[in-house]
XYZ file of C-alpha atoms in Angstrom:
362
model
C 33.290 -13.665 38.681
C 32.060 -10.299 37.434
C 33.933 -10.818 34.174
C 32.290 -14.229 33.698
C 28.824 -12.782 34.381
C 29.512 -10.040 31.881
C 30.549 -12.586 29.233
C 27.439 -14.682 29.901
C 25.261 -11.579 29.612
C 26.907 -10.659 26.320
C 26.261 -14.159 24.960
C 22.619 -14.054 26.040
C 22.054 -10.667 24.403
C 23.895 -11.809 21.256
C 21.701 -14.910 21.126
C 18.578 -12.786 21.511
C 19.802 -10.491 18.731
C 20.428 -13.436 16.383
C 16.991 -14.879 17.207
C 15.452 -11.489 16.425
C 17.214 -11.419 13.050
C 16.017 -14.929 12.179
C 12.430 -13.967 12.988
C 12.814 -10.673 11.102
C 14.073 -12.575 8.055
C 11.162 -15.037 8.138
C 8.631 -12.230 8.590
C 10.220 -10.306 5.725
C 9.325 -13.112 3.345
C 5.842 -13.763 4.721
C 4.517 -12.482 1.387
C 5.390 -15.904 -0.087
C 2.810 -17.586 2.155
C -0.439 -18.267 0.294
C -3.317 -17.019 2.486
C -5.628 -19.675 1.068
C -3.481 -22.466 2.490
C -2.084 -20.698 5.572
C -4.285 -17.685 6.364
C -2.806 -16.998 9.792
C 0.839 -17.210 8.694
C 0.111 -14.814 5.842
C -0.658 -12.020 8.331
C 2.776 -12.161 9.951
C 4.284 -9.625 7.550
C 2.509 -6.984 9.643
C 4.996 -7.694 12.438
C 8.046 -7.049 10.245
C 8.468 -3.336 11.166
C 8.409 -4.154 14.881
C 11.401 -6.465 14.474
C 13.186 -3.792 12.462
C 12.852 -1.610 15.553
C 13.920 -4.426 17.899
C 17.067 -4.948 15.831
C 17.741 -1.215 15.951
C 17.559 -1.329 19.755
C 20.180 -4.076 19.717
C 22.324 -1.889 17.467
C 22.127 0.946 19.991
C 22.886 -1.445 22.841
C 26.021 -2.818 21.154
C 27.177 0.661 20.176
C 27.112 1.636 23.856
C 28.388 -1.517 25.543
C 30.418 -3.519 23.005
C 31.057 -1.720 19.758
C 32.476 -4.600 17.719
C 29.206 -6.531 18.209
C 27.273 -4.002 16.116
C 28.194 -6.307 13.239
C 25.332 -8.606 14.310
C 22.405 -6.161 13.808
C 24.121 -4.676 10.738
C 24.343 -8.128 9.137
C 20.715 -8.603 10.127
C 19.681 -5.583 8.093
C 21.823 -6.749 5.173
C 20.246 -10.219 4.991
C 16.813 -8.547 5.124
C 17.682 -5.991 2.447
C 14.959 -7.157 0.029
C 11.955 -6.844 2.400
C 13.414 -3.662 3.937
C 13.692 -2.075 0.474
C 10.038 -2.961 -0.124
C 8.790 -1.759 3.242
C 10.832 1.458 3.433
C 12.834 2.183 0.261
C 15.465 4.906 0.155
C 15.723 6.649 -3.218
C 17.108 10.013 -4.178
C 14.721 12.583 -5.596
C 15.311 13.112 -9.336
C 14.590 15.885 -11.791
C 11.485 15.093 -13.791
C 12.076 14.354 -17.465
C 10.161 16.238 -20.136
C 6.779 14.866 -21.160
C 6.428 12.708 -18.046
C 2.837 11.981 -17.039
C 1.511 12.491 -13.526
C -0.586 9.738 -11.916
C -2.593 10.081 -8.708
C -4.421 7.319 -6.838
C -6.611 7.921 -3.789
C -9.272 6.179 -1.749
C -11.593 9.110 -1.060
C -13.766 7.343 1.539
C -17.019 8.040 -0.335
C -16.310 11.745 0.304
C -17.580 11.310 3.859
C -14.214 12.333 5.298
C -13.320 13.256 8.851
C -15.978 14.469 11.308
C -13.918 17.625 11.876
C -14.480 18.742 8.265
C -17.777 20.105 6.963
C -16.943 19.732 3.282
C -14.649 16.770 2.634
C -15.734 16.580 -0.990
C -14.738 20.205 -1.531
C -11.316 19.455 -0.063
C -10.865 16.376 -2.276
C -12.022 18.211 -5.381
C -9.802 21.249 -4.802
C -6.803 19.038 -4.098
C -7.293 17.042 -7.304
C -7.785 20.251 -9.254
C -4.552 21.727 -7.885
C -2.548 18.551 -8.513
C -3.308 18.785 -12.236
C -2.485 15.081 -12.747
C -2.858 13.477 -16.162
C -4.532 10.360 -14.744
C -6.520 10.307 -11.494
C -7.727 6.971 -10.114
C -10.180 7.000 -7.218
C -11.507 4.270 -4.985
C -14.752 4.542 -3.003
C -15.736 7.094 -5.625
C -19.336 7.066 -4.424
C -21.574 9.897 -3.332
C -25.265 9.187 -2.901
C -26.467 12.774 -3.045
C -23.915 14.997 -4.763
C -23.353 14.676 -8.499
C -19.556 14.519 -8.314
C -19.178 13.921 -12.029
C -20.463 17.391 -12.822
C -17.506 18.761 -10.851
C -14.849 16.480 -12.334
C -16.178 17.023 -15.852
C -15.120 20.639 -15.519
C -11.424 19.705 -15.181
C -11.130 16.397 -17.053
C -12.261 15.705 -20.580
C -12.653 11.965 -20.007
C -14.270 10.425 -16.926
C -15.792 7.118 -15.920
C -17.108 5.567 -12.719
C -18.021 1.932 -12.169
C -20.338 1.248 -9.254
C -21.080 -1.986 -7.442
C -23.694 -2.503 -4.759
C -24.424 -5.308 -2.346
C -26.891 -5.775 0.489
C -24.417 -4.315 2.963
C -22.226 -1.922 0.972
C -21.767 0.284 -2.074
C -18.476 0.929 -3.772
C -17.136 2.621 -6.848
C -13.992 3.068 -8.883
C -13.438 6.222 -10.896
C -10.935 7.406 -13.457
C -10.475 11.012 -14.570
C -7.987 11.646 -17.339
C -6.779 13.811 -20.180
C -6.596 10.776 -22.443
C -9.632 9.366 -24.280
C -11.151 6.258 -22.712
C -11.521 3.672 -25.492
C -13.244 1.026 -23.391
C -13.379 -0.478 -19.946
C -13.387 -4.047 -18.691
C -14.122 -5.427 -15.263
C -11.679 -8.035 -13.969
C -13.797 -10.815 -12.545
C -13.098 -12.167 -9.068
C -15.232 -13.106 -6.051
C -16.279 -10.123 -3.939
C -19.469 -8.615 -2.561
C -18.491 -4.963 -2.904
C -14.931 -4.652 -4.185
C -13.715 -4.538 -7.757
C -10.920 -3.968 -10.251
C -11.392 -2.186 -13.560
C -9.147 -2.125 -16.634
C -9.412 1.094 -18.634
C -8.016 1.319 -22.151
C -6.754 4.839 -22.812
C -5.558 6.415 -26.046
C -2.239 8.144 -25.323
C -1.077 9.814 -28.520
C -0.810 6.990 -31.073
C -0.665 4.212 -28.457
C -3.169 2.371 -26.304
C -2.307 1.898 -22.635
C -4.170 0.021 -19.912
C -4.805 1.543 -16.484
C -6.015 -0.997 -13.919
C -7.678 0.539 -10.874
C -8.075 -1.790 -7.885
C -9.916 -1.775 -4.628
C -9.231 -5.136 -3.032
C -11.117 -6.650 -0.118
C -11.051 -4.607 3.065
C -10.012 -5.986 6.445
C -13.647 -5.786 7.638
C -12.490 -4.510 11.010
C -15.223 -2.655 12.870
C -14.522 0.710 14.481
C -14.266 -1.003 17.868
C -11.836 -3.590 16.492
C -9.690 -0.861 14.937
C -9.551 0.940 18.258
C -8.613 -2.327 19.941
C -5.801 -2.817 17.415
C -4.458 0.644 18.209
C -4.528 -0.153 21.923
C -2.608 -3.379 21.256
C 0.040 -1.549 19.243
C 0.418 1.010 22.016
C 0.749 -1.787 24.595
C -2.209 -0.567 26.637
C -3.923 -3.958 26.881
C -2.745 -6.436 29.460
C -2.737 -10.160 30.108
C -5.698 -12.245 28.998
C -7.444 -9.291 27.338
C -4.475 -8.678 25.060
C -4.224 -12.359 24.130
C -7.935 -12.705 23.375
C -8.113 -9.535 21.315
C -4.944 -10.488 19.425
C -6.478 -13.824 18.459
C -9.686 -12.149 17.260
C -7.849 -9.555 15.199
C -5.467 -12.085 13.657
C -8.406 -14.302 12.714
C -10.231 -11.396 11.067
C -7.098 -10.269 9.197
C -6.355 -13.843 8.118
C -9.835 -14.268 6.653
C -9.472 -10.992 4.741
C -6.097 -12.125 3.379
C -7.717 -15.350 2.225
C -10.363 -13.418 0.276
C -7.809 -11.056 -1.304
C -5.568 -13.854 -2.586
C -7.734 -14.919 -5.574
C -8.500 -11.248 -6.289
C -4.788 -10.481 -6.602
C -4.218 -13.530 -8.797
C -7.099 -12.545 -11.078
C -5.507 -9.126 -11.620
C -2.069 -10.705 -12.145
C -3.519 -13.125 -14.716
C -5.173 -10.235 -16.535
C -1.865 -8.352 -16.609
C -0.035 -11.418 -17.951
C -2.597 -11.954 -20.712
C -2.357 -8.311 -21.856
C 1.408 -7.796 -21.738
C 1.377 -6.375 -25.252
C -0.004 -3.133 -23.772
C 1.885 -0.562 -21.697
C 0.264 -0.731 -18.287
C -0.303 1.248 -15.087
C -1.733 -0.603 -12.082
C -2.829 1.244 -8.966
C -5.291 1.496 -6.141
C -6.116 0.519 -2.587
C -4.751 -2.994 -1.973
C -5.906 -3.046 1.671
C -2.755 -4.948 2.545
C 0.721 -4.121 3.801
C 3.892 -4.013 1.653
C 5.037 -7.430 2.954
C 1.931 -9.227 1.718
C 0.982 -11.935 -0.740
C -1.487 -9.575 -2.414
C 1.078 -6.864 -3.233
C 3.743 -9.367 -4.304
C 1.443 -11.244 -6.691
C 0.187 -8.102 -8.434
C 3.712 -6.654 -8.603
C 5.136 -9.678 -10.448
C 6.444 -8.503 -13.800
C 5.786 -4.849 -12.910
C 7.780 -2.048 -11.304
C 6.464 -0.996 -7.906
C 6.768 2.762 -8.335
C 7.091 3.528 -4.642
C 9.766 0.875 -4.108
C 11.659 2.113 -7.185
C 11.400 5.865 -6.598
C 9.854 6.568 -3.190
C 11.419 7.263 0.194
C 10.580 6.021 3.669
C 7.664 3.986 4.963
C 5.041 5.930 3.017
C 2.131 5.363 5.410
C -0.970 5.790 3.262
C -3.726 4.753 5.681
C -3.870 7.642 8.106
C -5.675 6.093 11.056
C -3.226 6.106 13.971
C -1.778 2.721 14.810
C -1.739 1.441 11.217
C 1.853 2.123 10.182
C 1.686 0.655 6.700
C 1.432 1.561 3.033
C -1.677 -0.064 1.606
C -2.004 2.018 -1.585
C 0.158 1.389 -4.629
C 1.137 2.536 -8.104
C 2.866 0.029 -10.386
C 3.842 0.112 -14.043
C 5.091 -2.072 -16.887
C 8.574 -1.826 -18.386
C 7.502 0.842 -20.903
C 7.323 3.344 -18.027
C 10.019 4.633 -15.708
C 8.747 5.991 -12.366
C 9.964 9.208 -10.762
C 9.534 10.609 -7.243
C 6.588 8.516 -6.086
C 5.303 9.785 -2.737
C 2.412 9.679 -0.298
C 1.024 13.164 0.346
C 0.240 13.349 4.065
C -0.652 17.037 3.923
C -4.276 16.325 2.965
C -6.426 14.253 5.343
C -9.897 14.693 3.886
C -10.135 10.875 3.703
C -8.891 7.993 5.849
C -6.248 7.475 3.131
C -3.563 9.814 1.916
C -3.222 10.171 -1.874
C -0.247 8.636 -3.675
C 1.373 10.535 -6.550
C 3.964 9.487 -9.129
C 5.414 10.695 -12.431
C 5.983 8.221 -15.254
C 8.186 8.617 -18.299
C 6.856 6.642 -21.252
C 9.308 4.947 -23.606
C 7.534 3.191 -26.459
C 10.791 1.475 -27.539
C 10.318 -1.253 -24.908
């Protein structure tokens, strides 16, 4: 009798493990769901890391109670290799080649920073100065009272900021570089206060394009963000948890729906300018398993996926365990050692840094 109960229990747990893997697999490819046709389904990629953890718990369980069954969660990770490698790649650190260029992208939160800091702009400026990157791309590069350009002009020969204002918000995208800016072009898509800019830079005898993006935000209020954190921590119960989950999913779904045409507009621009070497970066405001990231990344190398390590959480508000900032490049560049620098928290984002080796033969 005890043996039969044990066998039944094993079968039930094995079935639950297989069901978890099936869900994990489906969530891992949620980035193929168009948010304009299925807004709610497009948000499900956010749940992917939770099922990675659930499958790990099954792995531990089998390792303790029935070792040969560990094959189930291991196979689960293997069939989900593609989304896992996007969400949390594992790459070895490499020696930097000579003449590689350093690229930094950062949402600087309008230099307003954390309440605990008196001079967030000073922290941002000193960090950028110390990094000594060849190309710096900033989002929310807006300061209503301090003339930030006078500071950046002292360390970069070529600077540009594009501002956009609406009734409810102001936003800006900035680029600071050692390479001459030939011209700039705004990529048109519907948005009240977000934008993408294409900058044409002269790099030696070649012209390259750097596209800086700040896609639509989630529009979550401070209260809603706190509620999300409470949900993740499991501190909400019963009807409250269900109601708040529905509200948050609806808000996230609507944001996904707005970002979809923005991502396609950038992708179309990239496709129509493939004759140029290209770097694409910025704040995508979406997780790695998202339609937005996948569409922009088509035909490009995602530098973090190709050369980064780990989850690379770039939005530093607790409870949001995702990478929403990106650096991508065309085939003329090879990325090295892309990483998210979590040692500086002067903004609600961490900066992302990567080195690129340019090969004009491609």
